[in-house]
Amino acid sequence: MVTKNFGMNTFVRSSRGLRTLPTAMQAQAVEAVRQQAKDRISQIDTERPVSPFLIDTFARRHDYLRISLTERCNLRCFYCMPSEGVELSPNENILTDEEVIRLATLFVRNGVTKIRLTGGEPTVRKNIVDIVGRLNELRQLGLRSIGMTTNGIALRRRLPSLVANGLTHLNISIDTLDPFKFEIMTRRPGHEAVLRSIEMALSIPELHSLKLNIVVVKGLNDTEVLDFIDMTRDKRLSVRFIEFMPFTGNKWDKAKMVPSSELLSRIASRHPKVTRASDALNDTARNYFIPGYNGSFGFISSMSDHFCGSCNRLRLTADGQIKVCLFDAKEISLRDQMRQGASDEELLQTVGYAVRGKNEKHAGMEDIDVVTNRPMILIGG
């Protein structure tokens, strides 16, 4: 039995469909779900303990590491990169392959089970296939999944080798199904190449998960939401609608941000049987499906309904800084410490210091630091 919340009502999904719970039973149902979550967390803790260095002062356990491999990108998406461009770090400031693997190994030894490679655009790193293969060797230490977030432009020919070397989860960014709008949003051509990469990904059964990331901007691509939902009818993929977020140089405006609740209302108007799916532990997205469809969809509501309380993510920038929150300008250089001869224990102490400094939640959407924090492209998507 799974409870679902829509508006002021609580529902239970059973073999007889979705039915409303009497008010007197709602509290019991909610408590049952909470207990199930606690039991699952306890099970995970038993299976794969997390080092105290990866637990913050709010008892959040950080077992997910996002590693940016490069600051370079072959697109210029306006929400990610300022119109004037960014000053890239000198090549010697970017983590080497050995440094990436050393830090990944340190994190996995201390409880990280999931690694995602980002950028910039990770596929522009020349030896990304080899990096994935070396990360795959960390499975013997407890790593369970290797993911990548990519724009798909240069992915198609490399994808079979990446999957063969251990890539299990793939997110492809495609904000529009209109080639003209694509060039407006990315400031570059390449829409057809992204579509070909999606088709390639769908053809590889060894790939555990394929998700499409769509940053929704009012007046630009928000009218395409139902078109993306239609993709889930026959394709085994998940589309995820991401609220437009403020970063340095992207000219964020609250008026351009479409709350996820509004998008869900639009979808429910067309598909009244839309059903809430069970979310994975620490999932950033609220997930849904339409009965009879092969795929699913979800919302990443960082602005209107943040998920800070369950955040289990840490970020490593391409130039070796650890960031504990996407929206927090604070960062500490692990690269500099490594190059000064720090031991793994000393690096771990620094990681623990950074994790303990993580705030309970990020600032409100209109108070996020877009002055001293990095542009999205220099953080890692």
mmCIF file of C-alpha atoms in Angstrom:
data_model
loop_
_atom_site.group_PDB
_atom_site.id
_atom_site.type_symbol
_atom_site.label_atom_id
_atom_site.label_comp_id
_atom_site.label_asym_id
_atom_site.label_seq_id
_atom_site.Cartn_x
_atom_site.Cartn_y
_atom_site.Cartn_z
ATOM 1 C CA MET A 1 0.000 0.000 0.000
ATOM 2 C CA VAL A 2 1.391 3.390 -1.021
ATOM 3 C CA THR A 3 -0.055 6.743 0.036
ATOM 4 C CA LYS A 4 -0.218 9.681 -2.374
ATOM 5 C CA ASN A 5 -0.845 13.344 -1.579
ATOM 6 C CA PHE A 6 -2.615 15.630 -4.055
ATOM 7 C CA GLY A 7 -3.787 18.966 -2.725
ATOM 8 C CA MET A 8 -5.599 18.619 0.600
ATOM 9 C CA ASN A 9 -6.478 14.940 0.135
ATOM 10 C CA THR A 10 -4.557 11.811 1.001
ATOM 11 C CA PHE A 11 -4.975 8.790 -1.262
ATOM 12 C CA VAL A 12 -3.944 5.182 -1.031
ATOM 13 C CA ARG A 13 -2.981 3.199 -4.082
ATOM 14 C CA SER A 14 -4.079 -0.422 -3.868
ATOM 15 C CA SER A 15 -4.913 -3.245 -6.240
ATOM 16 C CA ARG A 16 -8.343 -1.639 -6.636
ATOM 17 C CA GLY A 17 -6.915 1.671 -7.768
ATOM 18 C CA LEU A 18 -6.592 5.095 -6.139
ATOM 19 C CA ARG A 19 -9.057 5.782 -3.328
ATOM 20 C CA THR A 20 -9.408 8.522 -0.722
ATOM 21 C CA LEU A 21 -8.510 7.716 2.874
ATOM 22 C CA PRO A 22 -10.900 8.845 5.604
ATOM 23 C CA THR A 23 -9.541 11.856 7.490
ATOM 24 C CA ALA A 24 -9.093 9.846 10.691
ATOM 25 C CA MET A 25 -6.805 7.407 8.884
ATOM 26 C CA GLN A 26 -4.611 9.989 7.151
ATOM 27 C CA ALA A 27 -2.234 10.508 10.063
ATOM 28 C CA GLN A 28 -1.771 6.744 10.446
ATOM 29 C CA ALA A 29 -1.075 6.366 6.728
ATOM 30 C CA VAL A 30 1.480 9.167 6.720
ATOM 31 C CA GLU A 31 3.168 7.711 9.798
ATOM 32 C CA ALA A 32 3.310 4.302 8.130
ATOM 33 C CA VAL A 33 5.100 5.797 5.136
ATOM 34 C CA ARG A 34 7.521 7.617 7.433
ATOM 35 C CA GLN A 35 8.282 4.387 9.249
ATOM 36 C CA GLN A 36 8.904 2.611 5.944
ATOM 37 C CA ALA A 37 11.382 5.361 5.021
ATOM 38 C CA LYS A 38 13.127 5.040 8.402
ATOM 39 C CA ASP A 39 13.351 1.271 7.997
ATOM 40 C CA ARG A 40 14.831 1.682 4.506
ATOM 41 C CA ILE A 41 17.395 4.183 5.802
ATOM 42 C CA SER A 42 18.355 1.798 8.600
ATOM 43 C CA GLN A 43 18.722 -1.016 6.084
ATOM 44 C CA ILE A 44 21.006 1.123 3.901
ATOM 45 C CA ASP A 45 23.045 2.193 6.922
ATOM 46 C CA THR A 46 23.597 -1.459 7.778
ATOM 47 C CA GLU A 47 24.515 -2.415 4.223
ATOM 48 C CA ARG A 48 26.899 0.450 3.509
ATOM 49 C CA PRO A 49 27.953 2.573 6.500
ATOM 50 C CA VAL A 50 28.913 6.187 5.818
ATOM 51 C CA SER A 51 31.987 7.712 7.436
ATOM 52 C CA PRO A 52 31.319 10.377 10.092
ATOM 53 C CA PHE A 53 33.276 12.750 7.848
ATOM 54 C CA LEU A 54 30.390 12.565 5.328
ATOM 55 C CA ILE A 55 27.639 13.252 7.870
ATOM 56 C CA ASP A 56 26.697 16.879 8.478
ATOM 57 C CA THR A 57 25.362 18.541 11.623
ATOM 58 C CA PHE A 58 21.785 17.839 10.508
ATOM 59 C CA ALA A 59 22.479 14.079 10.274
ATOM 60 C CA ARG A 60 22.372 14.039 6.468
ATOM 61 C CA ARG A 61 24.508 11.245 5.065
ATOM 62 C CA HIS A 62 26.362 12.149 1.867
ATOM 63 C CA ASP A 63 26.800 9.072 -0.316
ATOM 64 C CA TYR A 64 26.511 10.802 -3.705
ATOM 65 C CA LEU A 65 29.429 12.628 -5.346
ATOM 66 C CA ARG A 66 29.134 14.747 -8.495
ATOM 67 C CA ILE A 67 32.476 15.249 -10.235
ATOM 68 C CA SER A 68 32.909 17.947 -12.880
ATOM 69 C CA LEU A 69 35.512 16.827 -15.405
ATOM 70 C CA THR A 70 35.850 20.079 -17.332
ATOM 71 C CA GLU A 71 34.754 23.701 -17.456
ATOM 72 C CA ARG A 72 34.533 23.578 -21.258
ATOM 73 C CA CYS A 73 31.321 23.064 -23.199
ATOM 74 C CA ASN A 74 30.276 22.869 -26.836
ATOM 75 C CA LEU A 75 27.009 24.731 -26.127
ATOM 76 C CA ARG A 76 26.306 28.114 -24.527
ATOM 77 C CA CYS A 77 22.985 27.584 -22.719
ATOM 78 C CA PHE A 78 21.896 30.944 -21.322
ATOM 79 C CA TYR A 79 20.840 29.578 -17.928
ATOM 80 C CA CYS A 80 24.249 27.963 -17.441
ATOM 81 C CA MET A 81 26.743 30.377 -19.007
ATOM 82 C CA PRO A 82 26.726 34.196 -18.945
ATOM 83 C CA SER A 83 26.272 35.813 -22.373
ATOM 84 C CA GLU A 84 29.760 37.299 -22.151
ATOM 85 C CA GLY A 85 31.243 33.849 -21.540
ATOM 86 C CA VAL A 86 33.414 32.769 -18.615
ATOM 87 C CA GLU A 87 37.109 32.853 -17.880
ATOM 88 C CA LEU A 88 38.280 29.265 -17.948
ATOM 89 C CA SER A 89 40.835 27.944 -15.506
ATOM 90 C CA PRO A 90 44.323 27.282 -16.935
ATOM 91 C CA ASN A 91 44.743 23.631 -17.920
ATOM 92 C CA GLU A 92 47.216 23.083 -15.096
ATOM 93 C CA ASN A 93 44.525 24.019 -12.566
ATOM 94 C CA ILE A 94 42.149 21.286 -13.733
ATOM 95 C CA LEU A 95 42.292 17.983 -11.853
ATOM 96 C CA THR A 96 44.343 15.333 -13.632
ATOM 97 C CA ASP A 97 42.980 11.837 -14.203
ATOM 98 C CA GLU A 98 45.060 10.558 -11.299
ATOM 99 C CA GLU A 99 43.717 13.255 -8.988
ATOM 100 C CA VAL A 100 40.120 12.536 -10.013
ATOM 101 C CA ILE A 101 40.562 8.826 -9.309
ATOM 102 C CA ARG A 102 42.381 9.446 -6.029
ATOM 103 C CA LEU A 103 39.574 11.654 -4.721
ATOM 104 C CA ALA A 104 36.854 9.333 -6.033
ATOM 105 C CA THR A 105 38.549 6.425 -4.261
ATOM 106 C CA LEU A 106 38.741 8.397 -1.019
ATOM 107 C CA PHE A 107 35.038 9.209 -1.137
ATOM 108 C CA VAL A 108 33.986 5.658 -2.042
ATOM 109 C CA ARG A 109 36.105 4.189 0.774
ATOM 110 C CA ASN A 110 34.170 6.448 3.139
ATOM 111 C CA GLY A 111 30.671 5.601 1.992
ATOM 112 C CA VAL A 112 29.916 7.163 -1.396
ATOM 113 C CA THR A 113 27.972 4.678 -3.521
ATOM 114 C CA LYS A 114 26.989 6.880 -6.454
ATOM 115 C CA ILE A 115 29.188 9.033 -8.688
ATOM 116 C CA ARG A 116 27.931 11.289 -11.470
ATOM 117 C CA LEU A 117 30.234 12.915 -14.029
ATOM 118 C CA THR A 118 29.335 16.422 -15.120
ATOM 119 C CA GLY A 119 30.883 19.536 -16.667
ATOM 120 C CA GLY A 120 30.959 21.801 -18.547
ATOM 121 C CA GLU A 121 30.292 19.027 -20.997
ATOM 122 C CA PRO A 122 31.970 15.827 -19.766
ATOM 123 C CA THR A 123 32.243 14.257 -23.221
ATOM 124 C CA VAL A 124 34.727 16.949 -24.330
ATOM 125 C CA ARG A 125 37.257 15.477 -21.883
ATOM 126 C CA LYS A 126 39.402 13.407 -24.243
ATOM 127 C CA ASN A 127 39.822 10.306 -22.087
ATOM 128 C CA ILE A 128 36.403 10.137 -20.439
ATOM 129 C CA VAL A 129 35.939 6.506 -21.501
ATOM 130 C CA ASP A 130 39.090 5.510 -19.614
ATOM 131 C CA ILE A 131 38.037 7.547 -16.571
ATOM 132 C CA VAL A 132 34.703 5.700 -16.437
ATOM 133 C CA GLY A 133 36.569 2.397 -16.673
ATOM 134 C CA ARG A 134 38.822 3.317 -13.773
ATOM 135 C CA LEU A 135 35.874 4.452 -11.684
ATOM 136 C CA ASN A 136 34.204 1.127 -12.431
ATOM 137 C CA GLU A 137 37.049 -0.604 -10.603
ATOM 138 C CA LEU A 138 35.809 1.090 -7.424
ATOM 139 C CA ARG A 139 32.801 -1.252 -7.339
ATOM 140 C CA GLN A 140 34.912 -3.613 -5.262
ATOM 141 C CA LEU A 141 35.061 -0.833 -2.639
ATOM 142 C CA GLY A 142 31.301 -0.234 -2.613
ATOM 143 C CA LEU A 143 30.525 1.999 -5.608
ATOM 144 C CA ARG A 144 27.155 1.004 -7.059
ATOM 145 C CA SER A 145 26.450 3.363 -9.943
ATOM 146 C CA ILE A 146 28.257 5.659 -12.361
ATOM 147 C CA GLY A 147 26.139 8.318 -14.008
ATOM 148 C CA MET A 148 26.762 11.164 -16.402
ATOM 149 C CA THR A 149 24.904 14.352 -17.291
ATOM 150 C CA THR A 150 25.538 15.476 -20.875
ATOM 151 C CA ASN A 151 24.100 17.720 -23.568
ATOM 152 C CA GLY A 152 24.324 14.803 -26.000
ATOM 153 C CA ILE A 153 26.039 16.708 -28.800
ATOM 154 C CA ALA A 154 29.134 14.480 -28.948
ATOM 155 C CA LEU A 155 27.725 11.485 -27.108
ATOM 156 C CA ARG A 156 26.379 9.102 -29.742
ATOM 157 C CA ARG A 157 29.589 7.457 -30.927
ATOM 158 C CA ARG A 158 31.111 7.249 -27.457
ATOM 159 C CA LEU A 159 28.084 5.919 -25.610
ATOM 160 C CA PRO A 160 28.540 2.180 -26.351
ATOM 161 C CA SER A 161 32.138 2.338 -25.062
ATOM 162 C CA LEU A 162 31.100 4.324 -21.997
ATOM 163 C CA VAL A 163 28.434 1.748 -21.103
ATOM 164 C CA ALA A 164 30.856 -1.122 -21.754
ATOM 165 C CA ASN A 165 33.283 0.524 -19.320
ATOM 166 C CA GLY A 166 30.704 0.836 -16.550
ATOM 167 C CA LEU A 167 28.366 3.780 -17.167
ATOM 168 C CA THR A 168 24.959 2.847 -15.733
ATOM 169 C CA HIS A 169 22.868 6.034 -15.557
ATOM 170 C CA LEU A 170 22.548 8.768 -18.168
ATOM 171 C CA ASN A 171 20.882 12.190 -18.111
ATOM 172 C CA ILE A 172 20.656 14.108 -21.398
ATOM 173 C CA SER A 173 19.759 17.793 -21.389
ATOM 174 C CA ILE A 174 17.280 18.824 -24.082
ATOM 175 C CA ASP A 175 15.168 21.852 -23.224
ATOM 176 C CA THR A 176 13.076 21.937 -26.385
ATOM 177 C CA LEU A 177 11.873 19.745 -29.240
ATOM 178 C CA ASP A 178 11.985 22.742 -31.586
ATOM 179 C CA PRO A 179 15.316 23.129 -33.467
ATOM 180 C CA PHE A 180 14.837 26.909 -33.713
ATOM 181 C CA LYS A 181 14.236 27.314 -29.977
ATOM 182 C CA PHE A 182 17.189 25.010 -29.356
ATOM 183 C CA GLU A 183 19.521 27.511 -30.985
ATOM 184 C CA ILE A 184 17.956 30.345 -28.971
ATOM 185 C CA MET A 185 18.483 28.514 -25.673
ATOM 186 C CA THR A 186 21.906 27.025 -26.412
ATOM 187 C CA ARG A 187 23.288 29.713 -28.766
ATOM 188 C CA ARG A 188 24.553 26.869 -30.954
ATOM 189 C CA PRO A 189 23.182 24.354 -33.519
ATOM 190 C CA GLY A 190 23.071 20.636 -32.754
ATOM 191 C CA HIS A 191 19.464 19.668 -32.011
ATOM 192 C CA GLU A 192 19.483 16.676 -34.368
ATOM 193 C CA ALA A 193 22.688 15.350 -32.785
ATOM 194 C CA VAL A 194 21.022 15.335 -29.363
ATOM 195 C CA LEU A 195 18.000 13.450 -30.696
ATOM 196 C CA ARG A 196 20.309 10.840 -32.252
ATOM 197 C CA SER A 197 22.076 10.404 -28.906
ATOM 198 C CA ILE A 198 18.728 9.835 -27.180
ATOM 199 C CA GLU A 199 17.813 7.145 -29.724
ATOM 200 C CA MET A 200 21.214 5.505 -29.239
ATOM 201 C CA ALA A 201 20.730 5.469 -25.469
ATOM 202 C CA LEU A 202 17.298 3.873 -25.840
ATOM 203 C CA SER A 203 18.850 1.105 -27.930
ATOM 204 C CA ILE A 204 21.355 0.004 -25.244
ATOM 205 C CA PRO A 205 19.661 -2.373 -22.786
ATOM 206 C CA GLU A 206 22.655 -2.393 -20.419
ATOM 207 C CA LEU A 207 22.001 1.270 -19.573
ATOM 208 C CA HIS A 208 20.003 1.161 -16.344
ATOM 209 C CA SER A 209 18.413 4.598 -16.561
ATOM 210 C CA LEU A 210 17.822 7.326 -19.150
ATOM 211 C CA LYS A 211 16.481 10.706 -18.082
ATOM 212 C CA LEU A 212 15.908 13.858 -20.101
ATOM 213 C CA ASN A 213 16.517 17.149 -18.293
ATOM 214 C CA ILE A 214 14.367 20.111 -19.311
ATOM 215 C CA VAL A 215 14.919 23.543 -17.756
ATOM 216 C CA VAL A 216 11.526 25.220 -18.066
ATOM 217 C CA VAL A 217 11.439 28.959 -18.814
ATOM 218 C CA LYS A 218 8.137 30.806 -18.989
ATOM 219 C CA GLY A 219 7.329 32.153 -22.425
ATOM 220 C CA LEU A 220 10.066 30.125 -24.083
ATOM 221 C CA ASN A 221 9.567 26.379 -23.732
ATOM 222 C CA ASP A 222 6.854 25.925 -21.091
ATOM 223 C CA THR A 223 4.269 25.230 -23.802
ATOM 224 C CA GLU A 224 6.181 22.060 -24.754
ATOM 225 C CA VAL A 225 5.627 20.257 -21.459
ATOM 226 C CA LEU A 226 2.837 18.081 -22.834
ATOM 227 C CA ASP A 227 4.943 17.236 -25.901
ATOM 228 C CA PHE A 228 7.661 15.894 -23.602
ATOM 229 C CA ILE A 229 5.049 13.922 -21.647
ATOM 230 C CA ASP A 230 3.976 12.305 -24.943
ATOM 231 C CA MET A 231 7.522 10.963 -25.325
ATOM 232 C CA THR A 232 6.960 8.765 -22.280
ATOM 233 C CA ARG A 233 4.069 6.935 -23.947
ATOM 234 C CA ASP A 234 6.245 4.512 -25.907
ATOM 235 C CA LYS A 235 9.776 5.214 -24.663
ATOM 236 C CA ARG A 236 11.272 3.810 -21.473
ATOM 237 C CA LEU A 237 12.703 7.068 -20.219
ATOM 238 C CA SER A 238 11.957 9.722 -17.643
ATOM 239 C CA VAL A 239 11.555 13.394 -18.455
ATOM 240 C CA ARG A 240 12.372 15.783 -15.628
ATOM 241 C CA PHE A 241 11.165 19.365 -15.581
ATOM 242 C CA ILE A 242 13.649 21.580 -13.759
ATOM 243 C CA GLU A 243 12.757 24.990 -12.376
ATOM 244 C CA PHE A 244 14.850 27.868 -13.753
ATOM 245 C CA MET A 245 17.467 28.569 -11.056
ATOM 246 C CA PRO A 246 19.526 31.705 -10.327
ATOM 247 C CA PHE A 247 23.276 31.608 -10.975
ATOM 248 C CA THR A 248 25.886 34.242 -11.600
ATOM 249 C CA GLY A 249 25.362 35.849 -14.988
ATOM 250 C CA ASN A 250 22.196 34.009 -16.107
ATOM 251 C CA LYS A 251 19.846 37.000 -15.576
ATOM 252 C CA TRP A 252 17.417 34.964 -13.526
ATOM 253 C CA ASP A 253 13.990 36.495 -13.046
ATOM 254 C CA LYS A 254 11.267 35.071 -10.836
ATOM 255 C CA ALA A 255 8.764 35.931 -13.563
ATOM 256 C CA LYS A 256 10.528 33.459 -15.876
ATOM 257 C CA MET A 257 10.305 30.610 -13.354
ATOM 258 C CA VAL A 258 7.341 28.251 -13.719
ATOM 259 C CA PRO A 259 6.533 26.481 -10.412
ATOM 260 C CA SER A 260 6.346 22.723 -10.734
ATOM 261 C CA SER A 261 2.862 22.732 -9.199
ATOM 262 C CA GLU A 262 1.629 24.766 -12.166
ATOM 263 C CA LEU A 263 3.145 22.313 -14.632
ATOM 264 C CA LEU A 264 1.583 19.376 -12.813
ATOM 265 C CA SER A 265 -1.829 21.059 -13.036
ATOM 266 C CA ARG A 266 -1.417 21.447 -16.788
ATOM 267 C CA ILE A 267 -0.455 17.798 -17.169
ATOM 268 C CA ALA A 268 -3.318 16.605 -14.962
ATOM 269 C CA SER A 269 -5.783 18.598 -17.071
ATOM 270 C CA ARG A 270 -4.738 16.570 -20.113
ATOM 271 C CA HIS A 271 -4.094 13.323 -18.215
ATOM 272 C CA PRO A 272 -6.497 13.162 -15.226
ATOM 273 C CA LYS A 273 -5.252 9.682 -14.240
ATOM 274 C CA VAL A 274 -1.716 10.911 -13.574
ATOM 275 C CA THR A 275 -0.365 9.025 -10.573
ATOM 276 C CA ARG A 276 2.386 9.792 -8.074
ATOM 277 C CA ALA A 277 5.182 7.229 -8.240
ATOM 278 C CA SER A 278 7.278 6.017 -5.346
ATOM 279 C CA ASP A 279 10.389 8.183 -5.055
ATOM 280 C CA ALA A 280 13.792 6.701 -4.411
ATOM 281 C CA LEU A 281 15.488 7.631 -1.163
ATOM 282 C CA ASN A 282 17.131 11.098 -1.483
ATOM 283 C CA ASP A 283 15.630 11.600 -4.945
ATOM 284 C CA THR A 284 15.632 15.240 -6.030
ATOM 285 C CA ALA A 285 12.620 14.733 -8.288
ATOM 286 C CA ARG A 286 8.975 14.206 -7.381
ATOM 287 C CA ASN A 287 8.026 11.458 -9.802
ATOM 288 C CA TYR A 288 4.779 10.627 -11.613
ATOM 289 C CA PHE A 289 3.518 8.348 -14.353
ATOM 290 C CA ILE A 290 0.505 8.007 -16.583
ATOM 291 C CA PRO A 291 -1.068 4.528 -16.437
ATOM 292 C CA GLY A 292 -0.327 2.617 -19.635
ATOM 293 C CA TYR A 293 2.732 4.703 -20.532
ATOM 294 C CA ASN A 294 6.180 3.094 -20.669
ATOM 295 C CA GLY A 295 8.056 6.046 -19.180
ATOM 296 C CA SER A 296 7.606 8.514 -16.353
ATOM 297 C CA PHE A 297 8.174 12.161 -15.517
ATOM 298 C CA GLY A 298 9.217 14.234 -12.554
ATOM 299 C CA PHE A 299 9.832 17.714 -11.209
ATOM 300 C CA ILE A 300 12.976 19.174 -9.673
ATOM 301 C CA SER A 301 11.542 22.036 -7.663
ATOM 302 C CA SER A 302 14.675 23.610 -6.211
ATOM 303 C CA MET A 303 13.014 27.032 -6.019
ATOM 304 C CA SER A 304 9.367 26.486 -5.127
ATOM 305 C CA ASP A 305 9.680 23.317 -3.026
ATOM 306 C CA HIS A 306 13.284 22.584 -2.103
ATOM 307 C CA PHE A 307 14.500 19.133 -1.008
ATOM 308 C CA CYS A 308 17.359 20.282 1.243
ATOM 309 C CA GLY A 309 16.269 18.104 4.159
ATOM 310 C CA SER A 310 17.139 14.915 2.276
ATOM 311 C CA CYS A 311 20.148 16.206 0.328
ATOM 312 C CA ASN A 312 22.931 13.624 0.116
ATOM 313 C CA ARG A 313 25.060 15.340 -2.559
ATOM 314 C CA LEU A 314 28.561 16.730 -2.596
ATOM 315 C CA ARG A 315 30.204 18.402 -5.587
ATOM 316 C CA LEU A 316 33.778 18.402 -6.803
ATOM 317 C CA THR A 317 34.520 21.135 -9.338
ATOM 318 C CA ALA A 318 36.816 20.600 -12.317
ATOM 319 C CA ASP A 319 39.511 22.661 -10.594
ATOM 320 C CA GLY A 320 39.313 20.556 -7.441
ATOM 321 C CA GLN A 321 37.112 22.538 -5.048
ATOM 322 C CA ILE A 322 34.630 20.758 -2.827
ATOM 323 C CA LYS A 323 31.204 22.416 -2.728
ATOM 324 C CA VAL A 324 28.616 21.113 -0.300
ATOM 325 C CA CYS A 325 25.684 23.030 -1.810
ATOM 326 C CA LEU A 326 24.949 24.131 -5.354
ATOM 327 C CA PHE A 327 23.776 27.535 -4.147
ATOM 328 C CA ASP A 328 26.473 28.201 -1.540
ATOM 329 C CA ALA A 329 29.542 30.131 -2.667
ATOM 330 C CA LYS A 330 31.753 28.495 -0.025
ATOM 331 C CA GLU A 331 34.327 26.041 -1.369
ATOM 332 C CA ILE A 332 37.603 24.490 -0.246
ATOM 333 C CA SER A 333 40.425 23.345 -2.535
ATOM 334 C CA LEU A 334 41.282 19.657 -2.310
ATOM 335 C CA ARG A 335 43.502 20.071 -5.368
ATOM 336 C CA ASP A 336 45.857 22.467 -3.600
ATOM 337 C CA GLN A 337 46.131 20.152 -0.600
ATOM 338 C CA MET A 338 46.898 17.148 -2.783
ATOM 339 C CA ARG A 339 49.578 19.045 -4.665
ATOM 340 C CA GLN A 340 51.107 20.145 -1.375
ATOM 341 C CA GLY A 341 51.504 16.510 -0.366
ATOM 342 C CA ALA A 342 48.465 15.976 1.868
ATOM 343 C CA SER A 343 47.719 12.413 2.939
ATOM 344 C CA ASP A 344 44.297 10.822 2.403
ATOM 345 C CA GLU A 345 43.598 11.280 6.115
ATOM 346 C CA GLU A 346 44.354 14.989 5.846
ATOM 347 C CA LEU A 347 42.120 15.283 2.792
ATOM 348 C CA LEU A 348 39.355 13.482 4.644
ATOM 349 C CA GLN A 349 39.650 15.933 7.544
ATOM 350 C CA THR A 350 39.142 18.786 5.070
ATOM 351 C CA VAL A 351 36.133 17.059 3.539
ATOM 352 C CA GLY A 352 34.648 16.606 7.006
ATOM 353 C CA TYR A 353 35.191 20.288 7.799
ATOM 354 C CA ALA A 354 33.374 21.280 4.597
ATOM 355 C CA VAL A 355 30.486 18.874 5.213
ATOM 356 C CA ARG A 356 29.994 20.102 8.777
ATOM 357 C CA GLY A 357 29.676 23.621 7.388
ATOM 358 C CA LYS A 358 26.705 22.736 5.188
ATOM 359 C CA ASN A 359 23.627 24.817 5.940
ATOM 360 C CA GLU A 360 20.288 23.271 6.803
ATOM 361 C CA LYS A 361 18.817 24.699 3.594
ATOM 362 C CA HIS A 362 19.731 27.121 0.858
ATOM 363 C CA ALA A 363 18.490 30.709 0.756
ATOM 364 C CA GLY A 364 15.130 31.620 -0.732
ATOM 365 C CA MET A 365 14.974 31.997 -4.506
ATOM 366 C CA GLU A 366 15.276 35.781 -4.382
ATOM 367 C CA ASP A 367 18.113 35.778 -1.846
ATOM 368 C CA ILE A 368 20.498 33.269 -3.455
ATOM 369 C CA ASP A 369 24.032 34.613 -3.899
ATOM 370 C CA VAL A 370 24.528 35.294 -7.612
ATOM 371 C CA VAL A 371 27.478 37.612 -7.040
ATOM 372 C CA THR A 372 30.185 35.516 -5.390
ATOM 373 C CA ASN A 373 28.944 32.046 -6.364
ATOM 374 C CA ARG A 374 30.149 30.553 -9.633
ATOM 375 C CA PRO A 375 28.175 30.381 -12.857
ATOM 376 C CA MET A 376 26.591 26.952 -13.252
ATOM 377 C CA ILE A 377 29.101 25.878 -15.934
ATOM 378 C CA LEU A 378 32.014 26.346 -13.497
ATOM 379 C CA ILE A 379 30.286 24.402 -10.724
ATOM 380 C CA GLY A 380 29.173 21.327 -12.634
ATOM 381 C CA GLY A 381 25.603 20.504 -13.545
#
